[in-house]
mmCIF file of C-alpha atoms in Angstrom:
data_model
loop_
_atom_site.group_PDB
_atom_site.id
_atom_site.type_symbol
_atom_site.label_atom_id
_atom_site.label_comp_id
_atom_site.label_asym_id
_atom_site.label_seq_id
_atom_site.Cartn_x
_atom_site.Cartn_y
_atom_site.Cartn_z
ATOM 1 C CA UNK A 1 -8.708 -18.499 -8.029
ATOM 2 C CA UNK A 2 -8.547 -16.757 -11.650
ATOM 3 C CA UNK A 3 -4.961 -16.849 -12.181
ATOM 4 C CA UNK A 4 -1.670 -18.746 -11.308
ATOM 5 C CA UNK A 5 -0.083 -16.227 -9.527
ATOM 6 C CA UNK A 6 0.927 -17.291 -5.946
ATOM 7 C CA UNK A 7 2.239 -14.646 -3.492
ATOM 8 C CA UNK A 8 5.389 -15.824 -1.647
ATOM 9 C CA UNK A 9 6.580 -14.383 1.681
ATOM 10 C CA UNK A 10 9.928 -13.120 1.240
ATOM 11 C CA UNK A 11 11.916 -11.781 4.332
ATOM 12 C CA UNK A 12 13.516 -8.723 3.584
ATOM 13 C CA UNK A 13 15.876 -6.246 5.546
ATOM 14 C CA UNK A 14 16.170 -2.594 3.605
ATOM 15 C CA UNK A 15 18.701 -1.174 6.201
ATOM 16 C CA UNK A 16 16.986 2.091 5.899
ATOM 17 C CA UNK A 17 19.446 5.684 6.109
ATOM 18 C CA UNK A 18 17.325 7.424 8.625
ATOM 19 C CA UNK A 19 19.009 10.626 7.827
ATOM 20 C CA UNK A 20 17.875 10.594 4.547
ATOM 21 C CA UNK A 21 13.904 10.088 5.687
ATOM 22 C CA UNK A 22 12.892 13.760 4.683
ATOM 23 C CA UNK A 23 14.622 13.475 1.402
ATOM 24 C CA UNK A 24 14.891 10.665 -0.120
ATOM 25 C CA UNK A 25 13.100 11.408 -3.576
ATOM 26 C CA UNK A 26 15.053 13.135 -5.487
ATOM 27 C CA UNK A 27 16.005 15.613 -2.777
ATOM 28 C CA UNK A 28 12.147 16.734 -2.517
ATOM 29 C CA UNK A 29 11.178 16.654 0.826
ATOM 30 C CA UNK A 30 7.355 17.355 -0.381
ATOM 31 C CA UNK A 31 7.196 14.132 -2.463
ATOM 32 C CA UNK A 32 9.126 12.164 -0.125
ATOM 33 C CA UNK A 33 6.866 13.259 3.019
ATOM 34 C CA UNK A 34 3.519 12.520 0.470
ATOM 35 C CA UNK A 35 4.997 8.919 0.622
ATOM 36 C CA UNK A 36 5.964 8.869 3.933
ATOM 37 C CA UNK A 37 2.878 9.468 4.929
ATOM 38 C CA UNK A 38 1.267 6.658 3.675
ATOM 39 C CA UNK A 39 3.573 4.494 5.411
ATOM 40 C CA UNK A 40 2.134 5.432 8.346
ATOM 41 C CA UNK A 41 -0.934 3.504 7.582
ATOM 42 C CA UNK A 42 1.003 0.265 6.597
ATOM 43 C CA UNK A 43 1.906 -1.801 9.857
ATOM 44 C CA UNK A 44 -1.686 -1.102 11.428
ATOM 45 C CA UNK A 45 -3.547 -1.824 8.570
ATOM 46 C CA UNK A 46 -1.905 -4.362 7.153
ATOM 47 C CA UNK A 47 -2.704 -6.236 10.525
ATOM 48 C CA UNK A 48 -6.511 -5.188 10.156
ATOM 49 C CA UNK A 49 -6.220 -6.932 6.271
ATOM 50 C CA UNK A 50 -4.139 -10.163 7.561
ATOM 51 C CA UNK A 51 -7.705 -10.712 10.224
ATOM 52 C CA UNK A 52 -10.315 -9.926 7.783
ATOM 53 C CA UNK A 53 -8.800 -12.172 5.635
ATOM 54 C CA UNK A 54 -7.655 -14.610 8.463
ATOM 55 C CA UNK A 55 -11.389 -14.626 9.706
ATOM 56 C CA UNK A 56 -12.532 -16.510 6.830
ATOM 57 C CA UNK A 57 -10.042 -18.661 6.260
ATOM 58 C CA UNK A 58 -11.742 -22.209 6.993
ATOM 59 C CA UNK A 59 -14.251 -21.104 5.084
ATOM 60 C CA UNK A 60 -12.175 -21.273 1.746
ATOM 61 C CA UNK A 61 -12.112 -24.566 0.504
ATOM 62 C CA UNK A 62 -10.168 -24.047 -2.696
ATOM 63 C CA UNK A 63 -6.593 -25.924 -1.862
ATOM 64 C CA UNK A 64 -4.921 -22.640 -4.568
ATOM 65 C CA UNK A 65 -6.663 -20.243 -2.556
ATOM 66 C CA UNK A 66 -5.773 -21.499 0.864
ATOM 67 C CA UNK A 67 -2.426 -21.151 0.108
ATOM 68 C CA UNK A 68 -2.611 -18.144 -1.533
ATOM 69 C CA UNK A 69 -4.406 -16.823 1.261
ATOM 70 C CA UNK A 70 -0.939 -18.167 3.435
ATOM 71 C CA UNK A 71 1.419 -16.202 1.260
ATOM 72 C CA UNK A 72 -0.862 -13.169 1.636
ATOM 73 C CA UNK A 73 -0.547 -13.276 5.135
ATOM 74 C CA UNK A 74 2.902 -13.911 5.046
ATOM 75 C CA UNK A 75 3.489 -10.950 2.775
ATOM 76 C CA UNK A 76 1.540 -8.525 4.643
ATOM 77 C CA UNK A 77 3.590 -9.696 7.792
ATOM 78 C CA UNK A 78 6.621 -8.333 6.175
ATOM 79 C CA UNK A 79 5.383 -4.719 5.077
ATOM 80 C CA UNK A 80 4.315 -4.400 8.032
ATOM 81 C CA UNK A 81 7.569 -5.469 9.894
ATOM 82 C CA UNK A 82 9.907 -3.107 7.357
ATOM 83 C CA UNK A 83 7.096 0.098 7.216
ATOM 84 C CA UNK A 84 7.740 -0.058 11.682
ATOM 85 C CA UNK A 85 10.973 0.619 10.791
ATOM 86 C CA UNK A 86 10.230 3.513 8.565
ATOM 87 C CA UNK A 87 8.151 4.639 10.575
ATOM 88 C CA UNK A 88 10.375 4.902 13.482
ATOM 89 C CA UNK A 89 12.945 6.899 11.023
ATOM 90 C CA UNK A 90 10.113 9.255 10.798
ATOM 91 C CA UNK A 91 9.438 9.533 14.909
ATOM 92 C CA UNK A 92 13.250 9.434 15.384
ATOM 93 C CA UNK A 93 13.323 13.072 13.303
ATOM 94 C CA UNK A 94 10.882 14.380 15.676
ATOM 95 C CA UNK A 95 8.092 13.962 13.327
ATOM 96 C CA UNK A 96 4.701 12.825 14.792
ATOM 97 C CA UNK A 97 4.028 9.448 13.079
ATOM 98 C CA UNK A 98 3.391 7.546 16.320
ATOM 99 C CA UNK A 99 0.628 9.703 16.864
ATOM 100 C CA UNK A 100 -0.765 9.465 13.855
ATOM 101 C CA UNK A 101 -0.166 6.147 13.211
ATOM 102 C CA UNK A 102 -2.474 5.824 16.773
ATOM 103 C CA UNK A 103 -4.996 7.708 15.064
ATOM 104 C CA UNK A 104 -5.246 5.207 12.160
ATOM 105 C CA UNK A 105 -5.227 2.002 14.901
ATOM 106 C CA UNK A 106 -7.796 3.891 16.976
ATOM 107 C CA UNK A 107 -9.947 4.309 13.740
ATOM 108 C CA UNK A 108 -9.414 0.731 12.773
ATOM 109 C CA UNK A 109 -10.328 -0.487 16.370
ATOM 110 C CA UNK A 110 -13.441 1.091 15.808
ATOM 111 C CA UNK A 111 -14.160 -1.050 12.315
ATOM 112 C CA UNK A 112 -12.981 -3.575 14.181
ATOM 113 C CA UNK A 113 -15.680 -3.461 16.862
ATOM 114 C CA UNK A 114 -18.399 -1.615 15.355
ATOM 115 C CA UNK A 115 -18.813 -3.466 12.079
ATOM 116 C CA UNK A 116 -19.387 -7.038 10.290
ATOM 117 C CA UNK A 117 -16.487 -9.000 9.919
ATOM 118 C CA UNK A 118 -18.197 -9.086 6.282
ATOM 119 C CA UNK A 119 -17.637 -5.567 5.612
ATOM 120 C CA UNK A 120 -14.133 -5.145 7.415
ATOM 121 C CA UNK A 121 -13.653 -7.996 4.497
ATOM 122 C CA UNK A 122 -15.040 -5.617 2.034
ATOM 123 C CA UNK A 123 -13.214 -2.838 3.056
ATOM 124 C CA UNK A 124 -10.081 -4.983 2.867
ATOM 125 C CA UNK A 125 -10.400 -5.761 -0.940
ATOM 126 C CA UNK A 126 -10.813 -2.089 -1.136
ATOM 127 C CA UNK A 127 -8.052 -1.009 -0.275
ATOM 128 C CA UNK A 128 -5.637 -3.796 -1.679
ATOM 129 C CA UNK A 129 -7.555 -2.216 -4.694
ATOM 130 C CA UNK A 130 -6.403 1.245 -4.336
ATOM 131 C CA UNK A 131 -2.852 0.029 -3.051
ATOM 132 C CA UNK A 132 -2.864 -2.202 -6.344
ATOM 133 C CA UNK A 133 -3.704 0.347 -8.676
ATOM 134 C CA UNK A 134 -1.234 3.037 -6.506
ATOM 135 C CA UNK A 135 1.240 0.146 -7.174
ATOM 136 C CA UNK A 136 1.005 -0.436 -10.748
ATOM 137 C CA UNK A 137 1.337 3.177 -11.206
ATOM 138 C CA UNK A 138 4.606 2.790 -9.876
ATOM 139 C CA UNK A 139 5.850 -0.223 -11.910
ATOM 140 C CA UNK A 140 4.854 0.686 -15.245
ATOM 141 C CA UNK A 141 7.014 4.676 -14.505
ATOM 142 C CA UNK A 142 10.400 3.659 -13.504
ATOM 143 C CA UNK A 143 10.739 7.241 -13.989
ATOM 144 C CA UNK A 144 8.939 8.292 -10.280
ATOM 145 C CA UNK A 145 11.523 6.570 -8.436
ATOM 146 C CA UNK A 146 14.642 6.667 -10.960
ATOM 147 C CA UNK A 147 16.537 9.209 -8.648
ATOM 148 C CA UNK A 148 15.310 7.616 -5.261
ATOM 149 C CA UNK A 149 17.746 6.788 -2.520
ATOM 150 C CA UNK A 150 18.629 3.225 -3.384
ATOM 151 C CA UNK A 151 16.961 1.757 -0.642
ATOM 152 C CA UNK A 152 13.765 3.892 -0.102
ATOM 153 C CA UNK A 153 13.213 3.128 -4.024
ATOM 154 C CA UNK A 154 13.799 -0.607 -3.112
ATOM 155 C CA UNK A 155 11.302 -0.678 0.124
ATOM 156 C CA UNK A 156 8.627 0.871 -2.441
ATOM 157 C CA UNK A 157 9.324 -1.094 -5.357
ATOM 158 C CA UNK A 158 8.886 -4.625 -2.877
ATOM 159 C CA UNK A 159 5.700 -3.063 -1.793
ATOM 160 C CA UNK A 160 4.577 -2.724 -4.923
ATOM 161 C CA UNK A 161 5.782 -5.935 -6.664
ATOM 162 C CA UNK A 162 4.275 -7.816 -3.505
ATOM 163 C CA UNK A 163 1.399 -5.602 -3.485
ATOM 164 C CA UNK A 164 0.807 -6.856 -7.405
ATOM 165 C CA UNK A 165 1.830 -10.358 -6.469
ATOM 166 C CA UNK A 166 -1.538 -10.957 -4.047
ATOM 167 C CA UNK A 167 -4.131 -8.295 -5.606
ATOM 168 C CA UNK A 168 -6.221 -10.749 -5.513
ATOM 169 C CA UNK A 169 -6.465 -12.917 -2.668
ATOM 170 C CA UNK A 170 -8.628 -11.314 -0.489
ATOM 171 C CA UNK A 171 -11.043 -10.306 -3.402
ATOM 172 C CA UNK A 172 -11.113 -13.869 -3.968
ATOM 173 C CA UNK A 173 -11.859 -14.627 -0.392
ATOM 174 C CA UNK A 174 -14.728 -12.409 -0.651
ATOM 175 C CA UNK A 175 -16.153 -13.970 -3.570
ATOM 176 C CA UNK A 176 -15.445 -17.577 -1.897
ATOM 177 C CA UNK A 177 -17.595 -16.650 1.032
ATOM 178 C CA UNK A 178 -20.086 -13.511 0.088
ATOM 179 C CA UNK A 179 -20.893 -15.034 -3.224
ATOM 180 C CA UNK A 180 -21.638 -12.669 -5.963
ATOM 181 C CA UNK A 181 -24.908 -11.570 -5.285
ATOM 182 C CA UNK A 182 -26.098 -8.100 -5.673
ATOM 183 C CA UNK A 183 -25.699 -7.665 -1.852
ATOM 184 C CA UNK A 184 -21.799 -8.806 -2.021
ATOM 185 C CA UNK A 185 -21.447 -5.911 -4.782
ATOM 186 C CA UNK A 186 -23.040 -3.223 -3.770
ATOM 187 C CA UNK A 187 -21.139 -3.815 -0.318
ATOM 188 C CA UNK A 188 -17.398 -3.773 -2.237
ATOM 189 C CA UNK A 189 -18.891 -0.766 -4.150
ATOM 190 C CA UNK A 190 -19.617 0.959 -1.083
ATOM 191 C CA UNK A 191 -16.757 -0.268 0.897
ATOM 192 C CA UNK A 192 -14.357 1.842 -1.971
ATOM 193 C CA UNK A 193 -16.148 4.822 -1.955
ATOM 194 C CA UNK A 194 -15.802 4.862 1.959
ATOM 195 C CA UNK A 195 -12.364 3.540 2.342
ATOM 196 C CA UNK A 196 -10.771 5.657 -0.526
ATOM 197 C CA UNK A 197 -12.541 8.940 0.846
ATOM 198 C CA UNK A 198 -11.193 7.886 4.918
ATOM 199 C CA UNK A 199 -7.898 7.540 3.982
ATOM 200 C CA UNK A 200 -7.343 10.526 1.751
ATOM 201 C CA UNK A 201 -9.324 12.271 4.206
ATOM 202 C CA UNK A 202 -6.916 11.359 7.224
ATOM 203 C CA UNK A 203 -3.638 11.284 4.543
ATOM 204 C CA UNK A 204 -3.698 15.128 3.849
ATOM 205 C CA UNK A 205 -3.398 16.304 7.167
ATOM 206 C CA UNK A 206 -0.839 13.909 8.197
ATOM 207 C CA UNK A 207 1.147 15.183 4.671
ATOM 208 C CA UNK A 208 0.563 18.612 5.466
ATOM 209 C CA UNK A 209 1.853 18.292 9.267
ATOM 210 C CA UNK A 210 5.034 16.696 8.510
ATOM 211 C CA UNK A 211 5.950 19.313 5.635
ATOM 212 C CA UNK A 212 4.899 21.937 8.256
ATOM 213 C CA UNK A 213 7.874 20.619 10.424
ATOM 214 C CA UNK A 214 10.169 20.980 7.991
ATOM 215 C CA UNK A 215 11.837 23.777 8.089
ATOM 216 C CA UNK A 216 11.348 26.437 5.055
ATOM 217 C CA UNK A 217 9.541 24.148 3.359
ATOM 218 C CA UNK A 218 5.665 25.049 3.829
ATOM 219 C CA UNK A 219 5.980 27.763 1.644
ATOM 220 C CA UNK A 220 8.018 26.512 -0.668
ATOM 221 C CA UNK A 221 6.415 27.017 -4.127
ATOM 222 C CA UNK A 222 8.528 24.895 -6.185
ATOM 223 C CA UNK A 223 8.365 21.956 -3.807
ATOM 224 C CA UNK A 224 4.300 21.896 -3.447
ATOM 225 C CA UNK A 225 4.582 22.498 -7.943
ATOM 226 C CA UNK A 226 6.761 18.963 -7.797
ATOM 227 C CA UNK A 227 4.465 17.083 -5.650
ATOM 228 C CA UNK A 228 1.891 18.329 -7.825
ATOM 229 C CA UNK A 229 2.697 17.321 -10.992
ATOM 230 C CA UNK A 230 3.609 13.782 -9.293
ATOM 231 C CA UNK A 231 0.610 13.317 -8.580
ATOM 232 C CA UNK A 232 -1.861 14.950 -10.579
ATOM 233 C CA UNK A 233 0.634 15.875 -13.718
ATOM 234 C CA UNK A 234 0.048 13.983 -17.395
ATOM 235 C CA UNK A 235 1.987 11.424 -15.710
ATOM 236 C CA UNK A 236 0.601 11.641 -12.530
ATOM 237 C CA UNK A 237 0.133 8.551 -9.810
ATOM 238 C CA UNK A 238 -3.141 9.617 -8.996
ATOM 239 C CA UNK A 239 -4.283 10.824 -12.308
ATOM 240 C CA UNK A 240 -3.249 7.662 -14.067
ATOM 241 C CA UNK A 241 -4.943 5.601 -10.908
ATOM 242 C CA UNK A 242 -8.211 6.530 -11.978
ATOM 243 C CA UNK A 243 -9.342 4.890 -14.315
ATOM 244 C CA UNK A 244 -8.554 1.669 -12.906
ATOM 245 C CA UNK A 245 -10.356 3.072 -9.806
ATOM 246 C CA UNK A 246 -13.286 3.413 -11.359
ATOM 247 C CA UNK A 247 -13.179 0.178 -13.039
ATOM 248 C CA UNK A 248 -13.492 -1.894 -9.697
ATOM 249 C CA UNK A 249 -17.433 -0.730 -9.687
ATOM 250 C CA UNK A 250 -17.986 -2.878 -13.241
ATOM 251 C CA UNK A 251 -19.836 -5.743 -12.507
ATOM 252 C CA UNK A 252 -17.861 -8.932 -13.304
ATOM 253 C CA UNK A 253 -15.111 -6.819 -12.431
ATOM 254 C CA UNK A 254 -11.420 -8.976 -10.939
ATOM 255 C CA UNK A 255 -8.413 -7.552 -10.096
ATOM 256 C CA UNK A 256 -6.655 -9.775 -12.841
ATOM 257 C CA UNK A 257 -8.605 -8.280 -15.642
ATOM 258 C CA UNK A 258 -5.866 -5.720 -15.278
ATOM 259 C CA UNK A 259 -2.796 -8.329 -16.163
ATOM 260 C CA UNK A 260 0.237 -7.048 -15.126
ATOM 261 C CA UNK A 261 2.261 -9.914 -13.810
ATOM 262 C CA UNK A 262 5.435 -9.088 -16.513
ATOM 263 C CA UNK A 263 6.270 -7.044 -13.653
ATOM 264 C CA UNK A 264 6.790 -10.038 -11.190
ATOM 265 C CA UNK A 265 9.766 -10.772 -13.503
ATOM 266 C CA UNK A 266 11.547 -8.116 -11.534
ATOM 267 C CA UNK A 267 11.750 -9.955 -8.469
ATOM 268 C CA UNK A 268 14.515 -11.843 -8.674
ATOM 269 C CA UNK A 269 16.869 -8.828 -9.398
ATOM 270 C CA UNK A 270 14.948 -6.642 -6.584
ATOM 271 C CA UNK A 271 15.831 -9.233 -4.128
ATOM 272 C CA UNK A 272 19.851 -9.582 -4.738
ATOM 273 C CA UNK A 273 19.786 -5.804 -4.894
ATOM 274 C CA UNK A 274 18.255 -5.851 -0.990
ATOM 275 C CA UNK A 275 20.580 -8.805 0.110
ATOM 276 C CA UNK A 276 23.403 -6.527 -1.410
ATOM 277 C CA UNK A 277 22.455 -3.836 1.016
ATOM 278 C CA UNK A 278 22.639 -6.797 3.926
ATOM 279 C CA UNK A 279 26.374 -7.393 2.918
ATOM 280 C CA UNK A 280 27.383 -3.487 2.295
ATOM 281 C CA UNK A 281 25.645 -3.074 6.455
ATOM 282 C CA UNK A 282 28.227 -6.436 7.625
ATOM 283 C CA UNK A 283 30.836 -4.782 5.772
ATOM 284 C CA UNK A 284 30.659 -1.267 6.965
#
């Protein structure tokens, strides 16, 4: 391992409003839906990057690693356990997320069956890239999620903080076992341009189908204008994610060469403002 960071499972409850699922950002259902629709991907592919990783687990022999590799798995566990629940807010409103959240396990089946347990690896590390980079985007911006319902914000801001915490355990994995040959980085290379492309590919449409349910809101100019500068504004997520993108096909290139672990100091305070939700839910 390249740095002292070790992920640590935490088990978290974020009591999520379900009425507020359409809404929660700021009262935009457009931005709230873009965000809601990557949660659909979240409990079947964190699964998919807990057995890649799994896979090669007595191959590590690094006694850091292993256990790094332990609170990764851990970690993923619990997005995956919290983003069902979202999810099911979502289904609950009568929009189609079980379906497409079937269309994303079908899809990953296929990987699954199709492919080298060497490249599902690869296309793990990929995306913990782009959910790293996605994630840091929202940590260094307060600003994206200042006027968030409480606990949506929370539920994103533990992704990302946990998300940050193990960016790079299963890179490390890979290098453990692959090596760094010019095979292992041409495959990673590869893997991004494949994985990034699938799941923007398969995102839109699942974006576009839950604003389309959404009464009055598919043509609504001013809420398409806000998710568009949110993502693609001077401050944009996606804007601002590129460059770090494009940095993972450097050769030499770790995911701790971009050092952001001041952010882990926000832990602590994220995790009594969750267990304060827990008592407000007993109380009410």
């Amino acid at each position: 391992m390249n740095n002292d960071v070790m992920p640590v499972r935490r088990n978290l409850n974020f009591h999520l409003p379900a009425e507020r699922i359409s809404d929660w950002h700021s009262g935009s259902v457009h931005i709230s839906h873009f965000l809601n629709a990557m949660s659909i991907f979240f409990p079947v592919g964190e699964r998919f990057f807990i057995d890649s990783v799994r896979h090669y687990r007595d191959k590590v022999t690094d006694p850091n690693l292993q256990e790094a590799v332990k609170g990764f798995i851990g970690q993923e566990a619990m997005h995956g356990r919290e983003h069902e629940e979202y999810n099911d807010a979502l289904t609950a409103k009568g929009l189609p997320a079980d379906r497409y959240e079937n269309i994303v396990l079908k899809l990953l089946n296929f990987f699954r069956r199709f492919t080298p347990k060497g490249s599902q690896l690869a296309g793990t590390i990929a995306l913990e890239h782009l959910t790293a980079i996605l994630a840091h985007r929202i940590l260094v911006d307060k600003s994206r999620m200042a006027d968030a319902e409480p606990r949506y914000g929370a539920i994103w801001h533990w992704h990302a903080l946990e998300e940050t915490e193990h960016k790079a355990v299963a890179y490390d994995v890979y290098g453990a076992v692959m090596k760094n040959g010019l095979l292992a980085y041409l495959r990673r290379c590869f893997a991004l341009i494949m994985s990034t492309t699938i799941f923007f590919i398969m995102l839109t449409p699942f974006y576009l189908g839950m604003v389309a349910r959404e009464k009055g809101q598919l043509f609504n100019l001013k809420g398409w204008w806000k998710v568009t500068v949110f993502l693609w504004g001077p401050k944009g997520v996606l804007l601002r994610a590129l460059p770090d993108w494009l940095d993972f096909f450097r050769p030499g290139f770790h995911p701790w060469d971009h050092d952001n672990r001041e952010f882990l100091q926000e832990i602590d305070d994220l995790v009594t403002e969750v267990e304060s939700y827990k008592a407000q839910g007993a109380a009410a």
